[in-house]
Coordinates of C-alpha atoms in Angstrom, one line a residue:
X15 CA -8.0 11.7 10.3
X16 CA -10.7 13.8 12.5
X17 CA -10.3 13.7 16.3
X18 CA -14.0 12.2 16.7
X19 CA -16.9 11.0 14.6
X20 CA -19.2 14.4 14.5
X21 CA -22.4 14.0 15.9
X22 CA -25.3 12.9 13.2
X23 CA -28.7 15.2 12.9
X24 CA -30.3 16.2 16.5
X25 CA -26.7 17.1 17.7
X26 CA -28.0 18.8 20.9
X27 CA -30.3 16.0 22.1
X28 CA -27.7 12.8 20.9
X29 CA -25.6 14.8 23.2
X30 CA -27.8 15.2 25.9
X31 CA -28.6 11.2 25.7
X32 CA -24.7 10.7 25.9
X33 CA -24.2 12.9 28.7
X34 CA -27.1 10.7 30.7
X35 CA -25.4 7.0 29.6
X36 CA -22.2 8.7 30.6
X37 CA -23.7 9.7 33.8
X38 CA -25.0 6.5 34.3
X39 CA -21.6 4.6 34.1
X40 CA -20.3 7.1 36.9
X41 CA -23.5 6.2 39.1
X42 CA -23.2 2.4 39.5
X43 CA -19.2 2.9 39.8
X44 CA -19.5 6.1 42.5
X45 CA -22.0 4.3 44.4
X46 CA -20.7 1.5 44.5
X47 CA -17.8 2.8 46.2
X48 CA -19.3 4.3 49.2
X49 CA -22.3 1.3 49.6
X50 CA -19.6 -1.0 50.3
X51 CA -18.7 1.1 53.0
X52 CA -22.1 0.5 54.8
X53 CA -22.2 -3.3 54.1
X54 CA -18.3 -3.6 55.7
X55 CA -19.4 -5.0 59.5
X56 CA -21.6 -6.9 57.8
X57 CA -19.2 -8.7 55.7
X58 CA -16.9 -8.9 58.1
X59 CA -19.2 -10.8 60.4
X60 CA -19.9 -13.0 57.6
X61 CA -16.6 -13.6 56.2
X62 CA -14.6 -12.9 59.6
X63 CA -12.5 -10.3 58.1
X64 CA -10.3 -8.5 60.4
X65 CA -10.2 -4.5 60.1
X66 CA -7.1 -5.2 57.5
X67 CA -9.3 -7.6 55.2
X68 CA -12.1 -4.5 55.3
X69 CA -9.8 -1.8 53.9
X70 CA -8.7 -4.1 51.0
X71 CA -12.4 -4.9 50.5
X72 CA -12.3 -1.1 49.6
X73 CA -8.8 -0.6 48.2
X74 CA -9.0 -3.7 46.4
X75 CA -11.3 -2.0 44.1
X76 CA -9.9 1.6 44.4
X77 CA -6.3 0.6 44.0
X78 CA -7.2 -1.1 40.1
X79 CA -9.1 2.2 39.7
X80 CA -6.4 4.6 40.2
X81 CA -3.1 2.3 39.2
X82 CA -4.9 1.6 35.5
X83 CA -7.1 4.9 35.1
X84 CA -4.4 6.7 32.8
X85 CA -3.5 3.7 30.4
X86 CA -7.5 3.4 30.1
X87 CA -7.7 7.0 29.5
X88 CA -4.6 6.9 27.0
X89 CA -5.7 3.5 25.5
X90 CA -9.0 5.5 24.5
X91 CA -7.6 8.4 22.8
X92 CA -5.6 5.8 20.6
X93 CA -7.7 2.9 19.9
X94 CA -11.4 4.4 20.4
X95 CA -13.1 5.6 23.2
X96 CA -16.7 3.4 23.0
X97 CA -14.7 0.4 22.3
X98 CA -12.9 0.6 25.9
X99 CA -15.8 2.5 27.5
X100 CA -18.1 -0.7 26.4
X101 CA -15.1 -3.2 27.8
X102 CA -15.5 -1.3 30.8
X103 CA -18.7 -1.8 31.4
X104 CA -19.1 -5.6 30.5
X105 CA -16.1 -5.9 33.2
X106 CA -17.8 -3.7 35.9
X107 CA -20.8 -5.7 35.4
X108 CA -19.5 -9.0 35.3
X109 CA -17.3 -8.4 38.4
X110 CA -20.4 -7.0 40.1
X111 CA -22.2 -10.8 39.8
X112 CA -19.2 -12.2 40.9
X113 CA -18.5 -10.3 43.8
X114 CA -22.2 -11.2 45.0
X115 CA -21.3 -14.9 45.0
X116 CA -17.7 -14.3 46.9
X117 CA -17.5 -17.7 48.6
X118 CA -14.7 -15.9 51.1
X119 CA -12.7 -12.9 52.0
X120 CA -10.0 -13.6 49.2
X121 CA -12.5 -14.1 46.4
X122 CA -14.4 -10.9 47.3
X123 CA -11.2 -8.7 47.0
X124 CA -10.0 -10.8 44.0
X125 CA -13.5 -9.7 42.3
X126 CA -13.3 -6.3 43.8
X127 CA -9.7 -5.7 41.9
X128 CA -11.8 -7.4 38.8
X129 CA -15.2 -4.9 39.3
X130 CA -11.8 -1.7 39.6
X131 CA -10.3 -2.4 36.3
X132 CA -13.5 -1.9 34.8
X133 CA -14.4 1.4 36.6
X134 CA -10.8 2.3 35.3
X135 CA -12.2 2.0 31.7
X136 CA -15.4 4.0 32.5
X137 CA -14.8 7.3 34.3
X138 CA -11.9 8.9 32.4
X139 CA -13.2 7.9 28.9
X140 CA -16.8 9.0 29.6
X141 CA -15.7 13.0 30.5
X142 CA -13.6 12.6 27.2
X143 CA -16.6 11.4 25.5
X144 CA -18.7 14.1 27.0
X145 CA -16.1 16.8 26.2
X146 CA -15.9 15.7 22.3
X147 CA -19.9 15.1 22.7
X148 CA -19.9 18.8 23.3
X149 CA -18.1 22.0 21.4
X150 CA -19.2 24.4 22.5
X151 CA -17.5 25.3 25.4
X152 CA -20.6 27.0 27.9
X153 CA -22.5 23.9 26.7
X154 CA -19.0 21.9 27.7
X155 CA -19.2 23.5 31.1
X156 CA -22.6 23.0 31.8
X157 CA -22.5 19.4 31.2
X158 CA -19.3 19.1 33.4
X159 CA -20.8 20.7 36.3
X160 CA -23.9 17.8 35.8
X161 CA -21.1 15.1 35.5
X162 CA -19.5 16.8 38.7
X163 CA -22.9 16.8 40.7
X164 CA -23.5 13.6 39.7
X165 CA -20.0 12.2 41.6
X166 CA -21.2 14.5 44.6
X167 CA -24.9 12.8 44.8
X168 CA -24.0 8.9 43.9
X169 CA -21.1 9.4 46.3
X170 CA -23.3 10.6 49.3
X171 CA -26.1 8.7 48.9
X172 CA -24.3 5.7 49.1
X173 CA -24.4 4.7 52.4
X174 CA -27.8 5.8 52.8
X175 CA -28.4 3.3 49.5
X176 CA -26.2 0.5 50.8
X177 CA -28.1 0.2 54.3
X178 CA -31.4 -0.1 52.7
X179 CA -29.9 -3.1 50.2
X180 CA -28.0 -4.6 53.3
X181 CA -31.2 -4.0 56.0
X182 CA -33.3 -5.5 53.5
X183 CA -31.6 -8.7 51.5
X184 CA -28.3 -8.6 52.9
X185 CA -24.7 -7.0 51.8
X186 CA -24.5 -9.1 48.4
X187 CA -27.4 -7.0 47.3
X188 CA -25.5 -3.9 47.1
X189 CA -23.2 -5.4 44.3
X190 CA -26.9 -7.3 42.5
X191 CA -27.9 -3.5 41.5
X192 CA -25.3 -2.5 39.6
X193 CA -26.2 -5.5 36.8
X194 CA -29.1 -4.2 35.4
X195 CA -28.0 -0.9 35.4
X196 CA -24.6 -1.7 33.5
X197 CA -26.4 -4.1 30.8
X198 CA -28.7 -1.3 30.2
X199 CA -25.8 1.4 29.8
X200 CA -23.9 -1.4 27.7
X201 CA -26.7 -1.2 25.0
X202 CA -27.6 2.5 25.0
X203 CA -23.7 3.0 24.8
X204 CA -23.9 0.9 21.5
X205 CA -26.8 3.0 19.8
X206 CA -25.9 6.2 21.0
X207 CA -22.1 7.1 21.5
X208 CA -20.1 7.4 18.1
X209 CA -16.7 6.2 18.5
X210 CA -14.2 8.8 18.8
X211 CA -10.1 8.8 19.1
X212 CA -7.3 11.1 19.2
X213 CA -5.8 12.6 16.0
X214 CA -2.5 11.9 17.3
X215 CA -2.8 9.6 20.2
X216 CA 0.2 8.6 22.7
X217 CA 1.9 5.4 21.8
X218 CA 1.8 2.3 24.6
X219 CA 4.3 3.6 28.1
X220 CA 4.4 -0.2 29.6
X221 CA 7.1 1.3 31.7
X222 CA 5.2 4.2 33.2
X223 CA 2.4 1.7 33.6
X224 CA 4.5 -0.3 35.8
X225 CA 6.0 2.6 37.7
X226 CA 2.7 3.9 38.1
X227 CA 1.1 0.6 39.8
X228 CA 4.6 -0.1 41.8
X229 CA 4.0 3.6 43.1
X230 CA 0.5 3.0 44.3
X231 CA 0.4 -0.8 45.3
X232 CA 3.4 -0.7 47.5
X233 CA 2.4 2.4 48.9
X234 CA -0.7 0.9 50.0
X235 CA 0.4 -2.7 51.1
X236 CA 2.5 -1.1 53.5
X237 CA -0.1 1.5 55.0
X238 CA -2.0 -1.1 55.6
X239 CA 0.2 -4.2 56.5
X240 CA 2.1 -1.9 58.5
X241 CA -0.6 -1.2 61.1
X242 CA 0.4 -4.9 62.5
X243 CA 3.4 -5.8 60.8
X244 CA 4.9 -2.9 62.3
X245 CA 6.2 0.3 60.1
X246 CA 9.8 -0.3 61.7
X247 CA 10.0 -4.1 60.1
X248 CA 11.7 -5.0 57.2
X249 CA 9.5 -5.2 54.4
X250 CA 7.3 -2.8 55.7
X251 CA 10.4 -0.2 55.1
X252 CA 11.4 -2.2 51.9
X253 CA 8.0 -0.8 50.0
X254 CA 7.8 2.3 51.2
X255 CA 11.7 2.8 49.9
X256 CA 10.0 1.1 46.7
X257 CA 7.4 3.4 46.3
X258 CA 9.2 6.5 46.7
X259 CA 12.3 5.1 44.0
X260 CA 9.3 4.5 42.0
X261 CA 7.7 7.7 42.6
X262 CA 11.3 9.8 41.7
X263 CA 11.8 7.3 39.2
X264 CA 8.3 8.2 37.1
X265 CA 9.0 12.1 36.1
X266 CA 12.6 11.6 35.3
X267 CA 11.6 8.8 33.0
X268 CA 8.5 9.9 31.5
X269 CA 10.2 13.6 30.6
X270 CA 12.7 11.5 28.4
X271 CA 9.3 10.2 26.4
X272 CA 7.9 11.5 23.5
X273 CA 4.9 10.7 24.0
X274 CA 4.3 9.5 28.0
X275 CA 1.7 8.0 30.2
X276 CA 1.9 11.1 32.4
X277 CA 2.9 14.3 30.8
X278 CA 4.9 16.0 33.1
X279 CA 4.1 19.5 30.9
X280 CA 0.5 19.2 32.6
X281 CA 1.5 19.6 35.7
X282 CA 3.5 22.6 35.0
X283 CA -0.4 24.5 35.2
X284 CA -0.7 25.6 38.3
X285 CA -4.7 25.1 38.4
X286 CA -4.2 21.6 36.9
X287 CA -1.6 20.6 39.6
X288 CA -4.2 22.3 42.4
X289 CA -6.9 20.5 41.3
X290 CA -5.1 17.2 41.1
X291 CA -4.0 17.7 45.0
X292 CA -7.7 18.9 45.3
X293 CA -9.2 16.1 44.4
X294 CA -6.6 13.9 46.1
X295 CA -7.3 15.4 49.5
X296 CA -10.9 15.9 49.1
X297 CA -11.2 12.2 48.7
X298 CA -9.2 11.3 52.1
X299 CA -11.7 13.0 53.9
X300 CA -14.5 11.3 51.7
X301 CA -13.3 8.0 52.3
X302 CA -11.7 8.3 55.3
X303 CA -14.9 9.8 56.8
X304 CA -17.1 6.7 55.6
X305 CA -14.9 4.4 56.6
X306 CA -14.7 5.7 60.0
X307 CA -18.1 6.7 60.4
X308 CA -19.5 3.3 59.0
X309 CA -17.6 1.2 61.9
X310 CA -18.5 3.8 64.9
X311 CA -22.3 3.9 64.0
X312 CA -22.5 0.2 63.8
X313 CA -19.9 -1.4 65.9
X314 CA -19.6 1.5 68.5
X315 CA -23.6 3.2 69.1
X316 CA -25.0 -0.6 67.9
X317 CA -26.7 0.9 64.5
X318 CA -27.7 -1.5 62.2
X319 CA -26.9 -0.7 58.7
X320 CA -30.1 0.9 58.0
X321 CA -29.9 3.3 60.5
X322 CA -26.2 3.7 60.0
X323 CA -27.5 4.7 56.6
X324 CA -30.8 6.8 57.4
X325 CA -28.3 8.9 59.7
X326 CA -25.7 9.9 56.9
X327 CA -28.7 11.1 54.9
X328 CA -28.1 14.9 56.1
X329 CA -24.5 14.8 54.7
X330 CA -26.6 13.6 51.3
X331 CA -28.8 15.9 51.3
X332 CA -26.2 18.5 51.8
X333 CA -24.4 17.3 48.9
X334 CA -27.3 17.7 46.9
X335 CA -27.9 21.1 47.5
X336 CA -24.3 22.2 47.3
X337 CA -23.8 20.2 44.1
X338 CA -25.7 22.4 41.6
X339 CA -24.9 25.7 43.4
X340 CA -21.4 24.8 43.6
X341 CA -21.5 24.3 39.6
X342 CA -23.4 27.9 38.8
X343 CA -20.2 29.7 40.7
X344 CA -17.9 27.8 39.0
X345 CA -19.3 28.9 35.9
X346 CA -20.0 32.5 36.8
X347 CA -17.4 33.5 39.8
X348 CA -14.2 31.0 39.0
X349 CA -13.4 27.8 41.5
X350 CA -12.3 29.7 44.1
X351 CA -15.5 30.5 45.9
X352 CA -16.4 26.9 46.5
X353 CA -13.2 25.9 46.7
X354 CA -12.4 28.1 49.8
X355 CA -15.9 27.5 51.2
X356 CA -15.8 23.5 51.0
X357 CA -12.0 23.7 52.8
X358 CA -13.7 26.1 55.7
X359 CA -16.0 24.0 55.8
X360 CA -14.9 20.2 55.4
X361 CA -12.3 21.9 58.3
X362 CA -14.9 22.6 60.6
X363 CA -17.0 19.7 60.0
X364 CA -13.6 17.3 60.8
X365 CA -13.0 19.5 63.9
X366 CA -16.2 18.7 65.4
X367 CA -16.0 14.5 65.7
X368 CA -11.9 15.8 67.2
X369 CA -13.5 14.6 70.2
X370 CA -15.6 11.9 69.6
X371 CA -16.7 9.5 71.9
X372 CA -19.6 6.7 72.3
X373 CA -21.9 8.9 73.9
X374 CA -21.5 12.3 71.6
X375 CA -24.9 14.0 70.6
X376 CA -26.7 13.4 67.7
X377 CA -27.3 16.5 66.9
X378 CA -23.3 16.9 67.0
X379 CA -22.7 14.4 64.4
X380 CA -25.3 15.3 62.5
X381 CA -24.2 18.8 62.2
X382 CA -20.8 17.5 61.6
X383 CA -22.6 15.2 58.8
X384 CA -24.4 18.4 56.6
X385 CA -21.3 20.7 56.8
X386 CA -19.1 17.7 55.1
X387 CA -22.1 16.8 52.8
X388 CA -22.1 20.7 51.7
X389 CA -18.6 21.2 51.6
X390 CA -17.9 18.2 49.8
X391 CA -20.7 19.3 47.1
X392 CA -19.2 22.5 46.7
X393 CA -15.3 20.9 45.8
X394 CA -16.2 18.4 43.3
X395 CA -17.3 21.4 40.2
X396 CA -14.6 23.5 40.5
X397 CA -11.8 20.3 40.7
X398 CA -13.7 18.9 37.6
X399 CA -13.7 22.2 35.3
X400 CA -10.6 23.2 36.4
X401 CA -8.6 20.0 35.7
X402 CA -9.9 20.4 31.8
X403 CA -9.2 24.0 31.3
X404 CA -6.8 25.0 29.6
X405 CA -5.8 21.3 28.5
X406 CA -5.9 19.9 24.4
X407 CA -9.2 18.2 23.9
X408 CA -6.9 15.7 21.6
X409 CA -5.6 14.8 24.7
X410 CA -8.3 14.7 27.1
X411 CA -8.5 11.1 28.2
X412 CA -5.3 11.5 30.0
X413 CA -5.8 14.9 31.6
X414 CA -9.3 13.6 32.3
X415 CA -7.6 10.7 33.5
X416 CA -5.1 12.0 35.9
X417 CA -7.4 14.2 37.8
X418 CA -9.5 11.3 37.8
X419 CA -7.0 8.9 39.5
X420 CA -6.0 11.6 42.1
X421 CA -9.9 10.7 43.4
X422 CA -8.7 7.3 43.3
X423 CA -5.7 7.7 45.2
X424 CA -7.7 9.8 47.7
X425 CA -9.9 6.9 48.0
X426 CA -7.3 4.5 48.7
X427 CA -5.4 6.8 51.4
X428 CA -8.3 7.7 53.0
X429 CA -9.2 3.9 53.9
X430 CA -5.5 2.9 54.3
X431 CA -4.3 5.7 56.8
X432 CA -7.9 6.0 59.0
X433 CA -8.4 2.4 59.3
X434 CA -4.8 1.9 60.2
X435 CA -4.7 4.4 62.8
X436 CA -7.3 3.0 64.5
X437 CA -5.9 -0.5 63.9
X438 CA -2.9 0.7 65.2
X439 CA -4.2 2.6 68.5
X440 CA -6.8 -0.3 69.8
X441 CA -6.4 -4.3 69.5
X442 CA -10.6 -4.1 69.5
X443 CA -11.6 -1.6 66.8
X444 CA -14.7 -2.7 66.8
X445 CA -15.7 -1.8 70.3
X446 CA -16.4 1.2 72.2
X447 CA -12.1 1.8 72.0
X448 CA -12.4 2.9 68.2
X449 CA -13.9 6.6 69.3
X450 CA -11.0 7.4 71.2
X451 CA -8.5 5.5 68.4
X452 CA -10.3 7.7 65.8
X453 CA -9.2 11.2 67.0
X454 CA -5.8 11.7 64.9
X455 CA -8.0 10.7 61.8
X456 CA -10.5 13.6 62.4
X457 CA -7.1 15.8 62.7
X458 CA -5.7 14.8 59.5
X459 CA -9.6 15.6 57.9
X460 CA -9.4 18.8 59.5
X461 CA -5.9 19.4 57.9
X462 CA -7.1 18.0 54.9
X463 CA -9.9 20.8 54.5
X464 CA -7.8 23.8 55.2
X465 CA -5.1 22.7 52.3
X466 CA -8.7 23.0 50.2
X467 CA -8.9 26.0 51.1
X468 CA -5.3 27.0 50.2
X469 CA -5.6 25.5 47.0
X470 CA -8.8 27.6 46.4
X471 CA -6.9 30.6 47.0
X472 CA -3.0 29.7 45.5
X473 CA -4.4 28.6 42.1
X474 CA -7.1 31.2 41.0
X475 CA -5.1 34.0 40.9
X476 CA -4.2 35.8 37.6
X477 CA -0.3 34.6 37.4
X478 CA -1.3 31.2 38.1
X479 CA -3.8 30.8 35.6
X480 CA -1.5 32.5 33.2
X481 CA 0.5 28.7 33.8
X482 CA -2.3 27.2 32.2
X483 CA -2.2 29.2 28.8
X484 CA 1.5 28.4 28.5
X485 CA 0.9 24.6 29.2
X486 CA -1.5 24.9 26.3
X487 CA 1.1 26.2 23.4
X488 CA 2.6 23.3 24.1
X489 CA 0.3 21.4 22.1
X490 CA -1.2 21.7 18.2
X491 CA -3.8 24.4 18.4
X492 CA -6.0 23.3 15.0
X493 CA -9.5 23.4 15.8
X494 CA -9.6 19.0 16.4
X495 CA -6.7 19.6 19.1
X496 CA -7.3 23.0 20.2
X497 CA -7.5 23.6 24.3
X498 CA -10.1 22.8 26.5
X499 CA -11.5 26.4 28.0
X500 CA -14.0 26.5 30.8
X501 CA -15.6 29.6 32.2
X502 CA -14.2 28.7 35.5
X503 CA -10.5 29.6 34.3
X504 CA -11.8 32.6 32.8
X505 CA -13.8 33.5 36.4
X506 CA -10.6 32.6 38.1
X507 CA -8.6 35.3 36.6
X508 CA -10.8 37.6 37.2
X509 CA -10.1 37.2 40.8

């Protein structure tokens, strides 16, 4: 049985209209993820949802991303990958409508978690589908690095995208978009993608599934419950103890598997595992940085969400520029250039809102705003190449996947730790108090950058890229299953 369906007649332009429907999946789900952030004081003026009832407006949605991402990615490989891609997109889409009529605060987080485990179908599948869509591997990488600008852009500009829907018809708006968008992508998915599955896909790990979501939901609940419950109480001590017997629990089980939800072997790669914690840390700062930012714009200097929108537009801009720059070194110098550079400068970008108060400059936070738009532009190729390199394509759903989910969980621990810090440091964060509360979050962004950097230089030397070759004899090396390569691995042993 072949891995995929090959391409009919007009390979190279079938393959360029999958690459844009795949593209267009990651927009509505990307933006959608940082839009919400603008609309937040807004909903929680309309809903009177505490600080705690904002971050699970975000999580809610993030959490079902990352704890089903894998068994979406793995489900692919074995049962097709337009069949769950398609699924994906008629949930997203459905959960989008319903989360514009949320008659409360618990409705709109139960159709957030709904609009998630659709996302969870989309994003892994569609870089599978783009990697099988392509063979040729400088084609592979070129169409990467657009899938990797495109998370940059949709990302960035979507606060500046939220505050014009919320300024100009009111937060529901921002979840109205995504229909037409995802009915259109459901039908051109059905003309143009060919299905496509693994030649020997994983069989069903319902107990890794369940390890994996104990891992992340606990963790979470008590991040965020904690902030008022108190981390010393009782059951706030009970999940964390859960999540890290759940978190030893995984490897040891998953090893014993002949075929597992997470292969351990990946993560013996040492740019694999870098990228992973790449991409984990890169999206604290991301989502930590919107989610702070969004609350002392509106609720501290009294922007409305237009403004509060209009003003992150440097840090878009910014992303746009470093986006397709960052993708050209990738391909031609290895990951660590941008790597290094986006940790200098997501590091000094953090450092400057250290002290942040309700009278800083503008011109401070907007410099603060276009070195984290740039920095973040330049980290997004060089995690995406890297985490395919040197990986089987029969198996790329779930190394797509992993990397993937590390966003995900970035997402998540960005909203859960920030907002609780401030939660925890001021009983009004939504007055002038939240500056000050703010301070150890800029820290931890600060931190966050320079272990970029690290990364950048730890896992592009030769030895460690060596890891990745020997990951890859793991696995069958006929031409259907043969490795993923990318020109950034072979840049990054140059170096």
């Amino acid at each position: 049985m072949p891995s995929h369906t090959p391409l009919p007649n007009g390979t190279r332009q079938r393959a360029g209209l999958i690459l844009a429907v795949c593209c267009l999946s990651l927009l509505i789900t990307a933006l959608d993820t940082t839009a919400v952030n603008v609309a937040l004081p807004a909903i929680g003026h309309d809903l009177h949802a505490p600080v705690t009832g904002l971050q699970w407006t975000v999580d809610g949605y993030t959490l079902a991303v990352a704890a089903f991402m894998m068994l979406a990615g793995s489900t692919a490989d074995r049962i097709g990958r337009r069949k769950v891609f398609q699924a994906g997109l008629a949930l997203f889409t459905a959960g989008s409508l319903a989360c514009s009529l949320a008659p409360s605060l618990g409705w709109l987080i139960a159709f957030r978690v709904t609009q998630g485990l659709g996302a969870s179908m989309l994003n892994p599948v569609a870089l599978s589908i783009i990697t099988h869509a392509f063979p040729d591997p400088r084609e592979r990488a070129r169409a990467i690095g657009l899938w990797g600008t495109t998370v940059g852009l949709s990302l960035a500009a979507g606060p500046v995208v939220g505050g014009l829907l919320v300024a100009s018809a009111g937060w529901r708006s921002i979840f109205w978009i995504n229909i037409p968008i995802g009915v259109a992508a459901l039908a051109l998915a059905a003309i143009l993608i060919p299905e496509s599955r693994a030649a020997a896909p994983r069989r069903p790990d319902p107990v890794g599934q369940i390890l994996v979501v104990t891992i992340l939901t606990s963790l979470i609940f008590a991040i965020i419950e904690g902030s008022h419950q108190g981390y010393g109480s009782t059951p706030i001590i009970a999940l964390f103890t859960l999540a890290a017997a759940a978190a030893a629990a995984l490897p040891a089980y998953e090893r014993r598997r002949q075929q597992p939800l997470v292969d351990p072997v990946f993560f013996r790669s040492v740019p694999f595992t870098g990228s992973f914690v790449a991409a984990v840390t890169a999206f604290v700062v991301l989502s930590g940085f919107l989610f702070l930012n969004t609350l002392y714009l509106q609720d501290v200097r009294g922007c409305s969400a237009l403004q509060a929108g209009l003003l992150t537009m440097p840090m878009a801009a910014g992303t746009a520029l470093a986006s397709p720059l960052s993708g050209r070194l990738t391909a031609t110098r290895g990951p660590r250039p941008p790597l290094v550079a986006a940790g200098l400068l997501i590091a000094v970008a953090a450092l400057t809102l250290t002290t942040l108060t309700p009278t800083t400059p503008w011109a401070t936070l907007l410099t603060a705003y276009i070195l984290l738009g740039i920095g973040f532009g330049l980290v997004n190729a060089p995690i995406t190449t890297t985490a395919v390199a040197g990986m089987p394509r029969a198996q790329a759903g779930v190394s797509a996947a992993i990397t993937t989910t590390g966003r995900q969980i970035g997402n998540n621990l960005g909203v859960a730790i920030l907002g609780s810090i401030v939660t925890a440091r001021t009983r009004t964060p939504g007055g002038p108090g939240l500056a000050a509360a703010s301070h150890p979050g800029w820290w931890i962004l600060a931190t966050g950058g320079l272990v970029i950097t690290v990364i950048g230089l730890a896992t592009t030397t030769a030895r460690a890229t060596a890891t990745a070759t020997r990951v890859a004899a793991h696995f069958p090396s006929d031409p259907a299953t043969a490795p993923t390569p990318a020109p950034a691995v072979h840049g990054a042993a140059q170096t």
